Coordinates of C-alpha atoms in Angstrom, one line a residue:
X1 CA -15.0 20.5 42.1
X2 CA -15.1 19.4 38.5
X3 CA -12.9 16.6 37.3
X4 CA -9.5 17.7 36.1
X5 CA -9.6 21.0 37.9
X6 CA -6.5 21.9 39.9
X7 CA -7.1 22.2 43.6
X8 CA -5.8 25.5 45.1
X9 CA -4.1 23.8 48.1
X10 CA -2.2 20.9 46.7
X11 CA -2.0 21.7 43.0
X12 CA -3.2 18.2 42.3
X13 CA -6.1 17.5 39.9
X14 CA -9.4 16.5 41.5
X15 CA -10.5 13.3 39.9
X16 CA -13.6 11.1 40.1
X17 CA -13.2 7.8 41.9
X18 CA -14.7 5.7 39.1
X19 CA -14.8 5.9 35.3
X20 CA -16.6 4.2 32.5
X21 CA -14.7 1.6 30.4
X22 CA -15.6 -0.7 27.5
X23 CA -15.0 -4.4 28.1
X24 CA -14.5 -7.1 25.4
X25 CA -14.9 -10.8 26.2
X26 CA -13.6 -13.9 24.4
X27 CA -16.9 -14.3 22.5
X28 CA -16.7 -10.9 21.0
X29 CA -19.3 -9.3 23.3
X30 CA -18.8 -5.7 24.3
X31 CA -20.3 -3.9 27.3
X32 CA -19.8 -0.7 29.3
X33 CA -18.7 -1.1 33.0
X34 CA -17.4 1.1 35.8
X35 CA -13.9 0.7 37.1
X36 CA -11.7 2.8 39.6
X37 CA -9.7 5.6 38.0
X38 CA -6.1 4.4 37.9
X39 CA -3.4 6.4 39.7
X40 CA 0.0 7.2 38.1
X41 CA 3.0 5.6 39.8
X42 CA 6.7 6.6 39.5
X43 CA 7.6 7.8 36.1
X44 CA 4.0 7.5 34.8
X45 CA 1.3 9.9 33.7
X46 CA -2.5 9.9 33.8
X47 CA -4.3 10.9 30.6
X48 CA -8.0 11.8 30.2
X49 CA -8.9 9.9 27.0
X50 CA -11.2 11.7 24.6
X51 CA -11.4 9.4 21.7
X52 CA -10.3 5.9 20.6
X53 CA -10.5 4.1 17.3
X54 CA -11.5 0.4 16.8
X55 CA -8.9 -1.6 15.0
X56 CA -9.8 -4.6 12.8
X57 CA -7.5 -6.7 15.0
X58 CA -10.0 -6.1 17.8
X59 CA -12.4 -8.3 15.8
X60 CA -10.0 -11.2 15.2
X61 CA -11.3 -14.2 17.1
X62 CA -8.0 -15.8 17.9
X63 CA -6.5 -12.4 19.0
X64 CA -9.4 -11.5 21.2
X65 CA -9.6 -15.0 22.7
X66 CA -5.9 -14.8 23.7
X67 CA -6.3 -11.4 25.4
X68 CA -9.5 -12.5 27.2
X69 CA -8.0 -15.7 28.7
X70 CA -8.4 -14.2 32.2
X71 CA -11.7 -12.6 31.5
X72 CA -13.2 -9.5 29.7
X73 CA -10.6 -6.8 29.2
X74 CA -10.6 -3.1 28.3
X75 CA -9.9 -3.1 24.6
X76 CA -8.7 -0.4 22.2
X77 CA -5.2 0.8 21.4
X78 CA -5.8 3.9 19.2
X79 CA -6.4 6.7 21.8
X80 CA -5.9 10.4 22.1
X81 CA -6.5 12.6 25.1
X82 CA -5.3 15.2 27.6
X83 CA -2.5 14.8 30.2
X84 CA -4.1 15.4 33.7
X85 CA -1.3 14.4 36.1
X86 CA 2.2 13.0 36.4
X87 CA 3.5 10.4 38.9
X88 CA 6.7 11.0 41.0
X89 CA 9.8 11.4 38.9
X90 CA 7.9 11.4 35.5
X91 CA 10.0 12.7 32.6
X92 CA 7.6 14.0 29.9
X93 CA 9.0 14.8 26.5
X94 CA 9.3 18.4 25.3
X95 CA 6.0 20.1 24.7
X96 CA 4.1 17.8 26.9
X97 CA 2.7 19.1 30.2
X98 CA -0.5 18.9 32.2
X99 CA -3.3 20.0 29.9
X100 CA -1.4 18.9 26.7
X101 CA -3.5 17.2 24.0
X102 CA -1.6 14.1 23.0
X103 CA -1.3 11.0 21.0
X104 CA -0.4 8.0 23.2
X105 CA 1.1 4.8 21.9
X106 CA 0.2 1.6 23.6
X107 CA 3.7 0.3 23.3
X108 CA 7.1 1.9 23.4
X109 CA 10.7 0.7 23.4
X110 CA 13.6 1.4 25.8
X111 CA 15.7 3.0 23.0
X112 CA 18.9 1.4 24.4
X113 CA 18.9 -2.3 23.8
X114 CA 20.4 -4.2 20.8
X115 CA 17.1 -4.2 19.0
X116 CA 16.6 -0.5 19.5
X117 CA 20.1 0.3 18.4
X118 CA 19.3 -1.6 15.1
X119 CA 16.1 0.4 14.7
X120 CA 14.0 -2.8 15.3
X121 CA 11.9 -1.1 18.0
X122 CA 9.0 -3.5 17.9
X123 CA 11.4 -6.3 18.9
X124 CA 12.6 -4.5 22.0
X125 CA 11.7 -6.6 25.1
X126 CA 10.3 -3.5 26.8
X127 CA 8.2 -2.6 23.7
X128 CA 6.4 -5.9 24.1
X129 CA 5.1 -4.9 27.6
X130 CA 1.7 -3.1 27.7
X131 CA 2.2 0.7 27.9
X132 CA -1.4 1.8 28.5
X133 CA -3.4 0.8 31.6
X134 CA -6.2 -0.4 31.5
X135 CA -6.6 0.3 27.7
X136 CA -7.8 2.8 25.2
X137 CA -11.6 2.4 25.7
X138 CA -11.6 4.1 29.1
X139 CA -12.2 7.6 30.3
X140 CA -8.8 7.6 32.0
X141 CA -5.6 5.6 31.5
X142 CA -2.1 5.5 32.9
X143 CA 0.8 5.9 30.5
X144 CA 3.9 3.7 31.3
X145 CA 7.2 5.5 31.7
X146 CA 8.7 4.3 28.4
X147 CA 5.6 5.5 26.5
X148 CA 5.6 8.9 28.2
X149 CA 9.3 9.4 27.4
X150 CA 9.5 8.0 23.9
X151 CA 6.1 7.9 22.2
X152 CA 3.7 10.4 23.6
X153 CA 3.3 13.2 21.1
X154 CA 1.7 16.6 21.4
X155 CA -1.0 17.2 18.9
X156 CA -0.8 20.3 16.6
X157 CA -3.0 23.3 17.6
X158 CA -6.4 23.0 15.9
X159 CA -6.0 19.2 15.2
X160 CA -9.1 17.2 16.0
X161 CA -9.1 14.1 18.2
X162 CA -9.3 12.0 15.1
X163 CA -5.7 13.1 14.2
X164 CA -4.4 11.6 17.4
X165 CA -6.6 8.5 17.0
X166 CA -5.1 7.8 13.5
X167 CA -1.5 8.2 14.4
X168 CA -0.9 4.6 15.4
X169 CA -2.6 3.0 12.4
X170 CA -1.0 5.4 9.9
X171 CA 2.4 4.7 11.6
X172 CA 1.9 1.0 10.8
X173 CA 1.5 1.9 7.2
X174 CA 4.6 4.1 7.4
X175 CA 6.6 1.2 8.9
X176 CA 5.4 -1.2 6.2
X177 CA 6.4 1.2 3.3
X178 CA 9.8 1.9 4.9
X179 CA 10.5 -1.8 5.4
X180 CA 9.5 -2.4 1.8
X181 CA 11.9 0.3 0.5
X182 CA 9.3 2.3 -1.4
X183 CA 11.0 4.7 -3.8
X184 CA 9.4 7.7 -5.7
X185 CA 8.3 6.7 -9.2
X186 CA 7.5 3.1 -8.3
X187 CA 4.2 1.3 -9.2
X188 CA 2.3 0.1 -6.2
X189 CA -0.6 -2.3 -5.9
X190 CA -2.8 -2.4 -2.7
X191 CA -4.8 -5.5 -2.2
X192 CA -7.8 -4.8 0.0
X193 CA -9.5 -1.4 0.2
X194 CA -10.6 -1.4 3.8
X195 CA -9.3 1.2 6.2
X196 CA -5.7 0.0 6.3
X197 CA -5.6 -0.5 2.5
X198 CA -6.8 3.1 2.0
X199 CA -4.1 4.4 4.4
X200 CA -1.4 2.4 2.7
X201 CA -2.5 3.9 -0.7
X202 CA -2.6 7.4 0.7
X203 CA 0.9 7.1 2.2
X204 CA 2.2 5.6 -1.0
X205 CA 0.8 8.5 -3.0
X206 CA 2.3 11.0 -0.5
X207 CA 5.7 9.4 -0.8
X208 CA 5.8 9.6 -4.6
X209 CA 4.5 6.3 -6.0
X210 CA 3.8 7.0 -9.6
X211 CA 1.1 4.4 -10.3
X212 CA -1.2 3.1 -7.6
X213 CA -3.6 0.2 -8.3
X214 CA -6.3 -1.0 -5.9
X215 CA -7.9 -4.4 -5.8
X216 CA -11.2 -5.1 -4.0
X217 CA -14.7 -6.4 -4.5
X218 CA -16.6 -3.7 -2.6
X219 CA -17.7 -0.8 -5.0
X220 CA -17.9 1.9 -2.4
X221 CA -14.4 1.2 -1.1
X222 CA -13.0 1.1 -4.7
X223 CA -14.7 4.5 -5.4
X224 CA -13.2 6.0 -2.3
X225 CA -9.7 5.0 -3.4
X226 CA -10.3 6.2 -6.9
X227 CA -11.3 9.6 -5.7
X228 CA -8.3 10.0 -3.4
X229 CA -5.3 8.0 -4.4
X230 CA -5.7 5.2 -6.9
X231 CA -4.8 5.5 -10.6
X232 CA -6.1 2.1 -11.5
X233 CA -9.1 0.2 -10.0
X234 CA -9.4 -3.6 -10.4
X235 CA -12.9 -4.7 -9.4
X236 CA -13.0 -8.4 -8.6
X237 CA -16.7 -8.7 -7.9
X238 CA -18.3 -11.9 -9.2
X239 CA -20.7 -11.5 -12.0
X240 CA -20.8 -10.1 -15.5
X241 CA -18.3 -7.7 -16.9
X242 CA -20.7 -4.8 -16.7
X243 CA -20.1 -1.2 -15.8
X244 CA -19.3 -0.8 -12.0
X245 CA -22.3 0.0 -9.8
X246 CA -20.5 3.0 -8.5
X247 CA -18.3 4.8 -11.1
X248 CA -15.0 6.2 -9.8
X249 CA -16.1 9.8 -10.4
X250 CA -13.0 10.8 -12.5
X251 CA -10.7 9.7 -15.2
X252 CA -9.5 6.6 -13.3
X253 CA -9.5 3.3 -15.3
X254 CA -12.0 1.0 -13.6
X255 CA -11.7 -2.6 -14.8
X256 CA -13.9 -5.6 -13.9
X257 CA -11.7 -8.7 -13.7
X258 CA -12.1 -12.3 -12.5
X259 CA -10.8 -12.7 -8.9
X260 CA -8.2 -15.4 -9.6
X261 CA -4.6 -14.5 -9.2
X262 CA -3.7 -15.2 -12.8
X263 CA -6.5 -13.1 -14.2
X264 CA -5.7 -10.1 -11.9
X265 CA -2.0 -10.4 -12.6
X266 CA -2.6 -10.6 -16.4
X267 CA -4.9 -7.5 -16.3
X268 CA -2.3 -5.5 -14.3
X269 CA 0.5 -6.5 -16.7
X270 CA -1.6 -5.4 -19.7
X271 CA -2.1 -2.0 -18.1
X272 CA 1.4 -1.4 -16.8
X273 CA 3.6 -3.6 -19.1
X274 CA 4.6 -5.8 -16.1
X275 CA 3.6 -6.4 -12.5
X276 CA 3.9 -4.1 -9.6
X277 CA 7.2 -3.0 -8.1
X278 CA 5.6 -3.2 -4.7
X279 CA 2.4 -5.1 -3.6
X280 CA 0.9 -4.3 -0.2
X281 CA -1.3 -7.2 1.0
X282 CA -3.7 -5.7 3.5
X283 CA -6.0 -8.6 4.4
X284 CA -4.7 -11.7 6.2
X285 CA -4.9 -15.2 4.7
X286 CA -3.5 -17.3 2.0
X287 CA -5.7 -16.1 -0.9
X288 CA -4.7 -12.4 -0.8
X289 CA -1.0 -13.3 -0.2
X290 CA -0.9 -15.6 -3.2
X291 CA -2.6 -12.9 -5.2
X292 CA 0.1 -10.4 -4.1
X293 CA 2.9 -12.8 -5.2
X294 CA 1.3 -13.3 -8.6
X295 CA 1.0 -9.5 -9.2
X296 CA 4.5 -8.6 -8.3
X297 CA 7.0 -8.1 -11.2
X298 CA 10.2 -10.2 -11.3
X299 CA 12.4 -8.9 -8.5
X300 CA 9.5 -7.1 -6.9
X301 CA 8.4 -6.9 -3.3
X302 CA 5.3 -8.2 -1.5
X303 CA 4.4 -6.9 2.0
X304 CA 2.5 -9.2 4.3
X305 CA 0.7 -6.6 6.4
X306 CA -1.6 -8.8 8.5
X307 CA -0.9 -12.0 10.4
X308 CA -2.6 -15.4 9.9
X309 CA -4.0 -17.2 13.0
X310 CA -1.5 -19.3 14.9
X311 CA -1.2 -22.7 13.4
X312 CA -2.8 -21.6 10.1
X313 CA 0.4 -21.1 8.0
X314 CA -0.4 -20.1 4.4
X315 CA 0.9 -22.2 1.5
X316 CA 3.0 -20.0 -0.8
X317 CA 4.4 -20.8 -4.3
X318 CA 8.0 -21.4 -3.4
X319 CA 9.1 -22.3 -6.9
X320 CA 7.6 -19.1 -8.3
X321 CA 9.0 -16.9 -5.5
X322 CA 12.5 -18.3 -6.0
X323 CA 12.8 -18.1 -9.8
X324 CA 11.1 -14.7 -10.0
X325 CA 13.1 -13.5 -6.9
X326 CA 10.1 -12.1 -5.2
X327 CA 11.0 -10.4 -1.9
X328 CA 8.4 -11.2 0.8
X329 CA 8.5 -8.7 3.7
X330 CA 6.3 -8.9 6.8
X331 CA 5.5 -5.7 8.7
X332 CA 4.3 -5.6 12.3
X333 CA 3.2 -2.5 14.2
X334 CA 5.4 0.6 14.4
X335 CA 8.0 2.4 16.5
X336 CA 8.7 6.0 17.6
X337 CA 10.1 7.3 14.2
X338 CA 7.0 5.9 12.5
X339 CA 4.6 7.7 14.7
X340 CA 6.3 11.0 14.2
X341 CA 6.2 10.5 10.4
X342 CA 2.5 9.6 10.7
X343 CA 1.6 12.7 12.7
X344 CA 3.3 14.8 10.1
X345 CA 1.3 13.1 7.3
X346 CA -1.9 13.7 9.2
X347 CA -1.2 17.2 10.3
X348 CA -0.3 18.2 6.7
X349 CA -3.6 16.7 5.4
X350 CA -1.8 14.3 3.1
X351 CA -3.6 11.6 5.0
X352 CA -7.1 13.1 5.6
X353 CA -8.1 12.1 9.1
X354 CA -11.7 13.5 8.9
X355 CA -12.5 11.7 5.7
X356 CA -11.1 8.4 6.9
X357 CA -13.3 8.5 10.0
X358 CA -16.7 7.3 8.6
X359 CA -18.5 6.6 11.9
X360 CA -18.5 8.2 15.4
X361 CA -20.2 6.8 18.5
X362 CA -20.4 7.8 22.2
X363 CA -19.0 5.4 24.7
X364 CA -22.5 4.4 25.7
X365 CA -23.0 2.9 22.2
X366 CA -19.6 1.2 22.0
X367 CA -21.2 -2.2 21.3
X368 CA -22.9 -0.8 18.2
X369 CA -19.6 0.8 17.2
X370 CA -17.9 -2.6 17.5
X371 CA -20.4 -4.2 15.2
X372 CA -20.2 -1.3 12.8
X373 CA -16.5 -2.2 12.0
X374 CA -17.8 -5.3 10.2
X375 CA -19.8 -3.2 7.8
X376 CA -18.1 -3.0 4.3
X377 CA -19.2 0.7 4.2
X378 CA -17.2 1.6 7.3
X379 CA -13.5 2.7 7.2
X380 CA -12.5 4.0 10.7
X381 CA -15.0 3.8 13.5
X382 CA -14.2 6.2 16.4
X383 CA -15.6 6.1 19.9
X384 CA -15.8 9.5 21.6
X385 CA -15.1 9.2 25.4

């Protein structure tokens, strides 16, 4: 009997004994292996995963080394798939049943502790526990009870798997903009036009940011932003102040500017009259963070969207932050309200899932997909399971 087909006697799905998974080791090497299909326990569910995105965090040396301390692990935390079975006593949310096409978060809170009552879902002790076993790059995975109850969402009819794959990263952008207090009419700058920078810009546009600047040194990424959400392009490539290699394709000002914080801040102030109300710093590290602080207006907000490695704390201009009253806001991951807002943005097309996915690979080519993420021409790389 084919996998996933309901047996006539027991009503239980007939599943294969083994499945394919993608393993990542501490040296950043990826390979396909076979593992037993996991079985759902009490309160859990089994999902047949159909696609999973590769997050840039999967390429961070220190992050991967920490997760691979006990050996190669099944990586990936941006999956979507179909529910195939429930464990004893499972409590699925409304609209989720066997056969449902779903987004599955890899973490979820208890919704009852002090952190959850404050709305600080990512600081819930239960949220910190893994919610997807063995991981997103597997043909099957078990959903933990808290994830099933609180952050497994049915996908809209007709939505492609890429919509489910992008819910988690878009939710991280939603969380960041909500923590920053974005208001309609504000002027927003996005530093870094990789995948997450593009998502931050798209969500800022959807939520009413009046002016939206993008800063990067990769022409193709700048052009993508100019066509879809940016109103000002600041190109920090080294070299002469010549016309950009790839024009924006529309009436969007495209300015070549030296990459130093003072030069970028001066250019922005000349265009807008002052700095940005809100600066979203997408890349990790001291250089982009200092650039963000320099480009914020007095009383403005800078969002630190990515972490630095442990023990590599950035030096920030405390004097400048204090006397210009710059608000520095870190933003980490996302909770259940954020994933629901993200799914709405994706389902409505305000965040265009198909356009953001630039590369698709089968699981057999996951090692190539992993390397593809490093290509400046890639935004979201998706593995089809």
